[in-house]
Short mmCIF file of C-alpha atoms in Angstrom, two decimals:
data_model
loop_
_atom_site.label_atom_id
_atom_site.label_comp_id
_atom_site.label_asym_id
_atom_site.label_seq_id
_atom_site.Cartn_x
_atom_site.Cartn_y
_atom_site.Cartn_z
CA MET J 1 17.39 79.14 -55.48
CA LYS J 2 20.83 78.79 -53.90
CA ALA J 3 20.65 82.43 -52.81
CA ILE J 4 17.35 81.84 -51.02
CA PHE J 5 18.72 78.71 -49.34
CA SER J 6 21.85 80.58 -48.20
CA HIS J 7 19.69 83.41 -46.86
CA LYS J 8 17.63 80.96 -44.73
CA ILE J 9 20.79 79.39 -43.32
CA LEU J 10 22.14 82.83 -42.44
CA ASN J 11 18.91 83.77 -40.63
CA ARG J 12 18.96 80.55 -38.61
CA LEU J 13 22.58 81.13 -37.62
CA ILE J 14 21.75 84.67 -36.46
CA ILE J 15 18.78 83.43 -34.38
CA LEU J 16 20.95 80.66 -32.89
CA MET J 17 23.67 83.16 -31.92
CA ILE J 18 21.09 85.47 -30.32
CA LEU J 19 19.64 82.60 -28.28
CA LEU J 20 23.10 81.49 -27.20
CA SER J 21 24.12 85.01 -26.22
CA THR J 22 20.85 85.53 -24.32
CA THR J 23 21.30 82.25 -22.47
CA CYS J 24 24.91 83.15 -21.71
CA TYR J 25 23.90 86.61 -20.45
CA SER J 26 21.10 85.11 -18.36
CA GLN J 27 23.49 82.61 -16.81
CA THR J 28 26.02 85.37 -16.11
CA SER J 29 23.30 87.62 -14.63
CA ASN J 30 21.98 84.80 -12.44
CA ALA J 31 25.50 83.94 -11.34
CA ASP J 32 26.14 87.56 -10.34
CA PHE J 33 22.82 87.74 -8.48
CA THR J 34 23.51 84.46 -6.66
CA LYS J 35 26.95 85.77 -5.69
CA THR J 36 25.42 89.02 -4.37
CA ILE J 37 22.88 87.11 -2.28
CA ALA J 38 25.60 84.85 -0.88
CA SER J 39 27.57 87.90 0.30
CA LEU J 40 24.66 89.22 2.39
CA ASN J 41 24.29 88.41 6.08
CA PHE J 42 20.55 87.93 6.60
CA VAL J 43 19.13 88.07 10.13
CA PRO J 44 15.53 87.44 11.30
CA LEU J 45 13.29 90.50 11.11
CA ASN J 46 11.46 89.58 14.32
CA GLU J 47 10.22 86.53 16.17
CA HIS J 48 6.75 86.67 14.58
CA THR J 49 7.75 86.27 10.93
CA GLN J 50 10.06 84.22 8.72
CA THR J 51 11.16 87.33 6.81
CA GLN J 52 14.86 88.21 7.11
CA TYR J 53 16.69 91.41 6.27
CA ALA J 54 20.24 92.53 5.49
CA LYS J 55 22.26 95.58 4.44
CA ASP J 56 24.66 95.46 1.49
CA SER J 57 27.92 97.38 1.05
CA ILE J 58 26.23 100.46 -0.48
CA GLY J 59 23.56 100.73 2.22
CA ASP J 60 20.60 99.19 0.36
CA THR J 61 18.10 97.15 2.38
CA TRP J 62 17.38 93.55 1.35
CA LEU J 63 14.46 91.41 2.45
CA LYS J 64 14.45 87.63 2.18
CA ILE J 65 10.76 86.77 2.00
CA ALA J 66 9.48 83.22 2.46
CA VAL J 67 6.68 82.13 0.11
CA PRO J 68 4.27 79.57 1.61
CA LYS J 69 4.22 76.27 -0.28
CA ASN J 70 0.51 76.58 -1.03
CA LEU J 71 1.23 79.80 -3.01
CA LEU J 72 3.86 78.33 -5.32
CA ASN J 73 3.07 78.33 -9.05
CA LYS J 74 0.08 80.59 -8.49
CA PRO J 75 -0.49 84.22 -9.60
CA LEU J 76 0.66 86.30 -6.62
CA ILE J 77 0.75 89.98 -5.68
CA LEU J 78 3.39 91.55 -3.42
CA GLN J 79 2.57 95.06 -2.20
CA PHE J 80 3.79 97.51 0.43
CA PRO J 81 0.75 99.60 1.51
CA SER J 82 2.73 102.84 1.69
CA ILE J 83 3.62 105.64 -0.72
CA HIS J 84 7.04 105.83 0.95
CA VAL J 85 8.14 102.45 -0.43
CA ASN J 86 8.36 103.19 -4.14
CA LYS J 87 11.94 102.65 -5.36
CA TYR J 88 12.78 98.97 -5.21
CA ASN J 89 13.41 95.74 -7.14
CA ILE J 90 11.81 92.34 -6.59
CA TYR J 91 13.54 89.14 -7.71
CA THR J 92 11.68 85.84 -8.11
CA LYS J 93 12.87 82.43 -9.34
CA GLN J 94 11.10 80.56 -12.11
CA LYS J 95 12.44 77.40 -13.79
CA GLY J 96 15.82 77.84 -12.12
CA LEU J 97 16.38 81.44 -13.23
CA TRP J 98 16.13 84.65 -11.18
CA GLN J 99 13.95 87.34 -12.76
CA LYS J 100 13.26 90.97 -11.89
CA VAL J 101 9.53 91.68 -11.55
CA SER J 102 8.06 94.65 -13.43
CA ILE J 103 6.24 97.10 -11.15
CA ASN J 104 2.56 97.92 -11.83
CA THR J 105 2.38 95.34 -14.62
CA ASP J 106 -0.02 92.38 -14.65
CA LEU J 107 0.94 88.87 -15.73
CA GLU J 108 -0.21 89.59 -19.28
CA GLY J 109 2.15 92.58 -19.52
CA GLY J 110 -0.57 95.24 -19.25
CA LYS J 111 0.00 98.39 -17.20
CA ILE J 112 -2.19 98.95 -14.11
CA SER J 113 -2.89 101.98 -11.85
CA PRO J 114 -3.25 100.72 -8.26
CA GLN J 115 -3.60 102.61 -4.98
CA TYR J 116 -0.05 101.58 -4.06
CA GLN J 117 2.61 99.99 -6.26
CA GLU J 118 1.83 96.34 -7.07
CA ASN J 119 4.05 93.47 -8.20
CA HIS J 120 2.42 90.55 -10.07
CA PHE J 121 4.38 87.32 -10.55
CA ILE J 122 4.41 83.51 -10.46
CA THR J 123 7.24 81.63 -8.75
CA ASP J 124 8.15 78.00 -8.16
CA HIS J 125 10.77 78.87 -5.53
CA GLU J 126 10.06 79.32 -1.80
CA ILE J 127 12.19 82.48 -1.50
CA ILE J 128 11.88 85.89 -3.15
CA TYR J 129 14.23 88.84 -2.62
CA PHE J 130 13.35 92.49 -2.20
CA LYS J 131 15.91 95.32 -2.60
CA SER J 132 15.29 98.96 -1.69
CA LYS J 133 17.18 102.11 -0.74
CA SER J 134 14.69 102.79 2.07
CA SER J 135 15.34 101.38 5.54
CA TYR J 136 11.60 101.67 6.20
CA VAL J 137 10.92 98.43 4.29
CA HIS J 138 12.61 96.22 6.87
CA TYR J 139 9.52 96.43 9.10
CA GLY J 140 8.01 93.67 6.98
CA ASP J 141 4.66 95.44 6.60
CA PHE J 142 3.82 93.97 3.21
CA ILE J 143 1.04 91.97 1.56
CA LEU J 144 1.85 88.67 -0.20
CA VAL J 145 -1.30 86.88 -1.32
CA GLU J 146 -3.02 85.35 -4.32
CA ARG J 147 -4.48 87.78 -6.82
CA GLY J 148 -8.10 87.00 -5.87
CA GLU J 149 -7.48 87.40 -2.14
CA HIS J 150 -5.70 90.72 -2.74
CA ARG J 151 -8.92 92.23 -4.11
CA SER J 152 -10.73 91.27 -0.90
CA ILE J 153 -7.99 92.84 1.26
CA MET J 154 -8.10 96.06 -0.76
CA LEU J 155 -11.90 96.17 -0.47
CA ASN J 156 -11.75 95.86 3.34
CA ASN J 157 -9.05 98.52 3.43
CA MET J 158 -11.16 100.89 1.32
CA ILE J 159 -14.12 100.43 3.68
CA LYS J 160 -11.94 101.49 6.65
CA ILE J 161 -10.65 104.47 4.68
CA GLU J 162 -14.18 105.52 3.71
CA VAL J 163 -15.33 105.45 7.36
CA PHE J 164 -12.35 107.61 8.32
CA TYR J 165 -12.98 110.12 5.53
CA CYS J 166 -16.69 110.27 6.37
CA LEU J 167 -15.79 111.32 9.92
CA PHE J 168 -13.36 113.88 8.52
CA LEU J 169 -15.97 115.31 6.16
CA LEU J 170 -18.51 115.37 9.00
CA SER J 171 -16.09 117.46 11.08
CA ILE J 172 -15.56 119.84 8.15
CA VAL J 173 -19.33 120.24 7.64
CA LEU J 174 -19.87 120.79 11.37
CA ILE J 175 -17.16 123.44 11.59
CA GLY J 176 -18.44 125.07 8.39
CA ALA J 177 -21.91 125.29 9.96
CA LEU J 178 -20.40 126.84 13.10
CA TYR J 179 -18.62 129.45 11.02
CA SER J 180 -21.77 130.35 9.09
CA LEU J 181 -23.56 130.75 12.42
CA PHE J 182 -20.99 132.78 14.38
CA LYS J 183 -18.64 134.22 11.73
CA GLU J 184 -15.64 133.80 14.07
CA LYS J 185 -12.21 133.87 12.42
CA VAL J 186 -10.88 131.12 14.70
CA ILE J 187 -13.54 128.69 13.41
CA LEU J 188 -12.69 129.46 9.78
CA ILE J 189 -8.97 128.86 10.41
CA TYR J 190 -9.74 125.56 12.15
CA CYS J 191 -11.89 124.48 9.19
CA ILE J 192 -9.07 125.23 6.71
CA TYR J 193 -6.64 123.37 9.01
CA ILE J 194 -8.83 120.24 8.97
CA ILE J 195 -9.03 120.42 5.16
CA SER J 196 -5.21 120.57 4.94
CA VAL J 197 -4.90 117.46 7.16
CA PHE J 198 -7.56 115.78 5.02
CA LEU J 199 -5.47 116.43 1.88
CA ILE J 200 -2.32 115.10 3.58
CA TYR J 201 -4.08 111.85 4.37
CA LEU J 202 -5.43 111.56 0.82
CA ILE J 203 -1.80 111.56 -0.33
CA GLU J 204 -0.69 109.11 2.39
CA ASP J 205 -3.47 106.70 1.42
CA GLY J 206 -2.29 106.63 -2.19
CA ILE J 207 -5.43 108.29 -3.56
CA LEU J 208 -3.40 110.97 -5.37
CA TYR J 209 -1.08 108.28 -6.77
CA PHE J 210 -4.11 106.44 -8.13
CA LEU J 211 -5.91 109.51 -9.53
CA SER J 212 -2.81 111.01 -11.18
CA ASN J 213 -1.86 107.72 -12.87
CA LYS J 214 1.54 107.63 -11.08
CA GLN J 215 2.53 111.06 -12.42
CA SER J 216 2.49 112.99 -9.10
CA ASN J 217 5.37 113.69 -6.73
CA GLU J 218 3.84 112.70 -3.38
CA LEU J 219 6.90 113.71 -1.37
CA LEU J 220 6.82 117.24 -2.80
CA MET J 221 3.07 117.55 -2.20
CA LEU J 222 3.53 116.50 1.44
CA ALA J 223 6.46 118.93 1.77
CA ILE J 224 4.09 121.74 0.73
CA LEU J 225 0.99 120.71 2.68
CA MET J 226 2.66 119.80 6.00
CA PRO J 227 4.19 123.28 6.65
CA ILE J 228 0.91 124.93 5.59
CA SER J 229 -0.99 122.68 8.01
CA CYS J 230 1.53 123.40 10.78
CA LEU J 231 1.30 127.18 10.32
CA LEU J 232 -2.51 127.02 10.19
CA PHE J 233 -2.49 125.11 13.48
CA SER J 234 -0.24 127.74 15.09
CA LEU J 235 -2.56 130.47 13.82
CA PHE J 236 -5.59 128.58 15.18
CA ILE J 237 -4.03 128.30 18.65
CA TYR J 238 -3.11 132.01 18.53
CA TYR J 239 -6.72 133.02 17.88
CA PHE J 240 -8.31 130.34 20.07
CA LEU J 241 -6.31 131.43 23.12
CA ASP J 242 -6.78 135.10 22.19
CA ILE J 243 -3.07 135.82 22.64
CA GLN J 244 -2.63 139.57 22.47
CA LYS J 245 1.06 139.75 21.66
CA LEU J 246 3.75 137.25 20.73
CA SER J 247 7.25 137.62 22.13
CA LYS J 248 10.00 138.71 19.75
CA LYS J 249 11.65 135.29 20.03
CA LEU J 250 8.49 133.53 18.85
CA LYS J 251 8.05 136.02 16.00
CA TYR J 252 11.62 135.36 14.88
CA PHE J 253 11.06 131.61 15.24
CA TYR J 254 7.94 131.53 13.05
CA SER J 255 9.52 133.86 10.48
CA PHE J 256 12.55 131.57 10.33
CA GLN J 257 10.24 128.56 9.94
CA VAL J 258 8.47 130.07 6.92
CA LEU J 259 11.80 130.93 5.27
CA LEU J 260 13.15 127.44 6.03
CA TYR J 261 10.10 125.77 4.47
CA ILE J 262 10.44 127.82 1.29
CA VAL J 263 14.18 127.05 0.93
CA LEU J 264 13.83 123.33 1.71
CA GLY J 265 10.78 122.97 -0.54
CA THR J 266 12.71 124.56 -3.42
CA LEU J 267 15.71 122.26 -2.84
CA LEU J 268 13.45 119.20 -2.68
CA TYR J 269 11.81 120.21 -5.95
CA GLN J 270 15.19 120.68 -7.65
CA THR J 271 16.96 117.58 -6.31
CA ASN J 272 14.17 115.18 -5.20
CA ASN J 273 16.42 114.29 -2.23
CA SER J 274 14.38 112.83 0.66
CA LEU J 275 16.85 114.34 3.17
CA TYR J 276 15.22 117.75 2.66
CA PHE J 277 11.82 116.17 3.27
CA ILE J 278 13.10 114.71 6.56
CA ILE J 279 14.19 118.19 7.70
CA ILE J 280 10.81 119.66 6.72
CA VAL J 281 8.94 116.96 8.68
CA ASN J 282 11.05 117.43 11.81
CA SER J 283 10.75 121.23 11.56
CA THR J 284 6.96 121.12 11.32
CA LEU J 285 6.73 118.75 14.28
CA ALA J 286 9.08 120.95 16.34
CA SER J 287 6.96 123.99 15.51
CA THR J 288 3.80 122.13 16.55
CA LEU J 289 5.33 121.15 19.90
CA ILE J 290 6.40 124.75 20.56
CA THR J 291 2.86 125.92 19.78
CA LEU J 292 1.45 123.34 22.21
CA ALA J 293 3.97 124.45 24.85
CA LEU J 294 2.68 127.99 24.33
CA ALA J 295 -0.86 126.72 24.85
CA LEU J 296 0.18 125.20 28.18
CA LYS J 297 0.69 128.73 29.54
CA TYR J 298 -3.08 129.15 29.25
CA TYR J 299 -3.84 125.59 30.36
CA ASN J 300 -5.89 126.36 33.45
CA ARG J 301 -7.87 129.25 32.03
CA ASP J 302 -10.62 127.22 30.39
CA LYS J 303 -11.71 123.60 30.02
CA SER J 304 -11.89 124.06 26.27
CA VAL J 305 -8.17 124.90 26.24
CA ARG J 306 -7.41 121.66 28.05
CA PHE J 307 -9.40 119.60 25.55
CA ILE J 308 -7.69 121.31 22.62
CA VAL J 309 -4.22 120.78 24.13
CA TYR J 310 -4.97 117.11 24.88
CA SER J 311 -6.37 116.43 21.40
CA PHE J 312 -3.66 118.09 19.36
CA SER J 313 -0.82 116.86 21.59
CA ILE J 314 -1.92 113.31 20.77
CA ILE J 315 -2.16 114.16 17.06
CA ALA J 316 1.31 115.75 17.04
CA LEU J 317 2.97 112.88 18.93
CA THR J 318 1.42 110.15 16.76
CA SER J 319 2.35 112.02 13.59
CA MET J 320 5.90 112.47 14.87
CA THR J 321 6.18 108.78 15.71
CA TYR J 322 4.85 107.74 12.30
CA TYR J 323 7.17 109.92 10.23
CA LEU J 324 10.25 109.27 12.36
CA SER J 325 9.64 105.54 11.87
CA ILE J 326 9.90 106.18 8.10
CA PHE J 327 12.50 108.95 7.98
CA PRO J 328 15.22 108.03 8.87
CA GLY J 329 13.61 104.68 9.74
CA HIS J 330 13.53 103.88 13.47
CA TYR J 331 12.27 100.31 13.89
CA TYR J 332 11.22 100.79 17.53
CA LEU J 333 8.70 103.46 16.43
CA SER J 334 7.01 101.24 13.85
CA PHE J 335 4.19 100.28 16.25
CA VAL J 336 2.25 103.33 15.00
CA ASP J 337 0.73 102.45 11.64
CA LYS J 338 -1.84 104.27 9.53
CA ASP J 339 -4.79 102.31 10.93
CA LYS J 340 -3.93 103.43 14.48
CA ILE J 341 -3.42 107.00 13.28
CA ARG J 342 -6.85 106.97 11.62
CA ILE J 343 -8.48 105.97 14.91
CA ILE J 344 -6.50 108.53 16.92
CA TYR J 345 -7.17 111.32 14.42
CA SER J 346 -10.89 110.52 14.31
CA ILE J 347 -11.21 110.65 18.11
CA ALA J 348 -9.01 113.74 18.50
CA PHE J 349 -10.72 115.77 15.78
CA THR J 350 -14.16 114.75 17.06
CA VAL J 351 -13.24 115.93 20.57
CA ALA J 352 -11.75 119.17 19.24
CA SER J 353 -14.79 119.86 17.05
CA TYR J 354 -17.14 119.14 19.96
CA THR J 355 -15.09 121.50 22.13
CA LEU J 356 -15.45 124.27 19.57
CA TRP J 357 -19.18 123.56 19.36
CA VAL J 358 -19.58 123.84 23.15
CA LYS J 359 -17.54 127.03 23.24
CA ALA J 360 -19.57 128.49 20.38
CA LYS J 361 -22.83 127.66 22.19
CA LYS J 362 -21.48 129.30 25.33
CA LEU J 363 -20.48 132.40 23.38
CA LYS J 364 -23.97 132.54 21.86
CA ALA J 365 -25.58 132.22 25.31
CA ASP J 366 -23.32 134.98 26.64
CA HIS J 367 -24.18 137.09 23.62
CA ASP J 368 -27.92 136.64 24.19
CA SER J 369 -27.52 137.42 27.89
CA LEU J 370 -25.49 140.53 27.16
CA LYS J 371 -28.04 141.59 24.56
CA THR J 372 -30.84 141.32 27.14
CA GLU J 373 -28.79 143.26 29.67
CA PHE J 374 -27.96 145.85 27.06
CA GLU J 375 -31.63 146.38 26.19
CA ALA J 376 -32.45 146.81 29.89
CA LEU J 377 -29.53 149.20 30.40
CA LYS J 378 -30.52 151.11 27.30
CA ALA J 379 -34.05 151.56 28.63
CA ASN J 380 -32.72 152.67 32.02
CA LYS J 381 -30.26 155.01 30.39
CA THR J 382 -33.00 156.62 28.29
CA GLN J 383 -35.05 157.22 31.41
CA LYS J 384 -32.04 158.55 33.26
CA LEU J 385 -31.15 160.91 30.40
CA LYS J 386 -34.60 162.43 30.58
CA GLU J 387 -34.20 162.96 34.31
CA ASP J 388 -30.68 164.40 33.86
CA LEU J 389 -31.92 166.87 31.25
CA LYS J 390 -34.56 168.13 33.62
CA GLN J 391 -32.00 168.40 36.41
CA GLN J 392 -29.45 170.22 34.23
CA GLU J 393 -31.96 172.97 33.54
CA SER J 394 -31.88 173.87 37.22
CA THR J 395 -28.21 173.03 37.93
CA PRO J 396 -25.44 175.70 37.89
CA VAL J 397 -22.56 175.41 35.39
CA TYR J 398 -19.98 174.51 38.02
CA GLN J 399 -21.69 171.07 38.37
CA THR J 400 -20.26 170.10 34.93
CA GLU J 401 -16.73 170.71 36.14
CA LYS J 402 -17.58 168.70 39.23
CA SER J 403 -18.83 165.81 37.01
CA VAL J 404 -15.52 165.75 35.09
CA GLU J 405 -13.65 165.74 38.37
CA LYS J 406 -15.85 162.87 39.60
CA GLU J 407 -15.16 160.81 36.43
CA GLN J 408 -11.43 161.31 36.85
CA SER J 409 -11.76 160.25 40.48
CA LEU J 410 -13.61 157.06 39.44
CA GLN J 411 -10.76 156.17 37.10
CA ASP J 412 -8.24 156.71 39.90
CA ILE J 413 -10.22 154.38 42.17
CA LEU J 414 -10.33 151.69 39.45
CA ARG J 415 -6.60 152.05 38.92
CA GLU J 416 -5.57 152.06 42.61
CA LYS J 417 -8.16 149.86 44.33
CA TYR J 418 -8.87 147.31 41.58
CA GLN J 419 -5.45 147.38 39.82
CA CYS J 420 -7.06 147.95 36.41
CA THR J 421 -4.99 148.88 33.38
CA ASP J 422 -5.79 151.94 31.28
CA ARG J 423 -7.39 149.77 28.60
CA GLU J 424 -9.51 147.93 31.17
CA ILE J 425 -10.62 151.28 32.65
CA GLU J 426 -11.72 152.37 29.18
CA VAL J 427 -13.67 149.13 28.74
CA ILE J 428 -15.31 149.43 32.20
CA THR J 429 -16.29 153.02 31.46
CA CYS J 430 -17.89 151.89 28.20
CA ILE J 431 -19.78 149.14 30.06
CA TRP J 432 -21.06 151.74 32.53
CA ASP J 433 -22.17 153.84 29.55
CA GLY J 434 -24.28 150.88 28.36
CA LEU J 435 -22.21 149.95 25.28
CA SER J 436 -22.24 146.41 23.89
CA ASN J 437 -19.05 144.46 23.15
CA LYS J 438 -19.32 145.35 19.46
CA ASP J 439 -19.81 149.04 20.28
CA ILE J 440 -16.80 148.94 22.62
CA ALA J 441 -14.67 147.31 19.90
CA ASP J 442 -15.68 150.00 17.41
CA LYS J 443 -15.11 152.83 19.87
CA LEU J 444 -11.67 151.63 21.02
CA SER J 445 -10.63 150.35 17.55
CA ILE J 446 -9.86 146.80 18.72
CA THR J 447 -11.10 143.37 17.63
CA LEU J 448 -14.21 141.78 19.10
CA SER J 449 -12.23 138.86 20.56
CA THR J 450 -9.81 141.32 22.24
CA THR J 451 -12.79 143.23 23.64
CA LYS J 452 -14.24 140.02 25.10
CA GLN J 453 -10.90 139.28 26.73
CA HIS J 454 -10.71 142.76 28.30
CA VAL J 455 -14.32 142.45 29.51
CA SER J 456 -13.49 139.07 31.05
CA ASN J 457 -10.40 140.50 32.80
CA ALA J 458 -12.40 143.50 34.03
CA TYR J 459 -15.09 141.22 35.51
CA ILE J 460 -12.41 139.23 37.32
CA LYS J 461 -10.83 142.36 38.84
CA LEU J 462 -14.20 143.85 39.83
CA ASP J 463 -15.28 140.41 41.12
CA VAL J 464 -18.53 140.48 39.13
CA LYS J 465 -20.16 138.15 36.61
CA SER J 466 -22.48 140.42 34.63
CA ARG J 467 -22.97 144.01 33.49
CA SER J 468 -25.73 144.64 35.99
CA GLN J 469 -23.32 143.71 38.81
CA ALA J 470 -20.73 146.03 37.24
CA MET J 471 -23.29 148.87 37.42
CA ILE J 472 -23.82 148.11 41.11
CA ILE J 473 -20.05 148.43 41.64
CA LYS J 474 -20.19 151.83 39.93
CA ASN J 475 -22.96 153.03 42.24
CA GLU J 476 -21.03 151.80 45.29
CA ILE J 477 -17.90 153.65 44.17
CA ILE J 478 -19.91 156.83 43.53
CA GLN J 479 -21.54 156.63 46.95
CA GLN J 480 -18.20 156.08 48.68
CA HIS J 481 -16.67 158.92 46.70
CA SER J 482 -19.58 161.25 47.46
CA SER J 483 -19.44 160.56 51.18
CA THR J 484 -15.68 161.12 51.19
CA TYR J 485 -16.04 164.29 49.12
CA ASN J 486 -18.74 165.73 51.41
CA LYS J 487 -16.57 165.12 54.44
#
């Protein structure tokens, strides 16, 4: 009996010592925290909010957030609606003691999987403190509301996101339909480019964080998708403008970019250091601007080029502003938030998609017109061949040599009078022979888009707008040559 009594006393003493040590540790911890707070020099964030911020000796950012009196002693949620604010601590005061809030944990201690990181707590003090290694948090773009109101805010936010994604998906479907209709490589590349931007925004909106149950590395995913999107955009501009040959400097530049992305992506994967991500972001934006500068060389050629340059210049500049406001954290660029980017992206991609649609319709109309001309020329050529065969039966052999000499003379006239290149002379000769653009491409072993460009240049130099007018030019040259030859 005495042994049992002694055992109970021993247990009570152990429990008492644990409680005393816990209380002592809590008091020491609170004293240290209070001392740390006292050493910080808080300044107002801006004139529109009561939030204040400060930097400590190791470079961490602190926010001093005021809690409205009507929210005290109520279940609250503090959230930064950004995947880039993810490594932080929140300190609240309850019953005179400072406590660190557990991230993504409800008030009952259960784990949750939100769109962005959430912090659930109850406080009886009018001040809470926020500590992070990111300077981006000092913009004060956070949500501090009751738990019930937070659901309403998230619902409204999801509605805006759904509208944005519906427009994105509509653009993808439209471009996919264009590709199935025309089978142009430039349309396919543009479609893949839109899909890459779509995936980037899924990550930025926290959808991947939600679906993967917080197991994904969003920074690494962005570091992979952003260079891919940038290179796809450069490829799209290359095909859209039908650039025949890149300069050696640009080839070296793009090759260096690809190598840089691979090296930086590997380093980011190994170290998880956001510095490498910053370099990747700035490199992709620099590459985009160089591509747009290249497009400006062809600015006045076509209205569609102007619309494309306008649209994607706006997209590039807004993206640059957004990411530079986060990395390294320029406060004066924080006026561009994700809601504004959604609106800008929606308008820009709609304009770009409409431009491609108009250009595709124009190409189809030109194709139909050329097909009609080709059928007419084919019929005329058949009739002419019959007449030539009859004439050849009664024509001496020396006329063949004369025909070769005449053809060579026509090429000389095209070269000297109309300043045509050898390739353009070949294309013009094929047009005079009644060949379609596809037949010309097959005969000269060049792409269809390159053929169209040569045909367009040939029309400009001959000052004609159709194949029938080009045939008239041929007849005029032959008549002039014949009269000169007879003299």
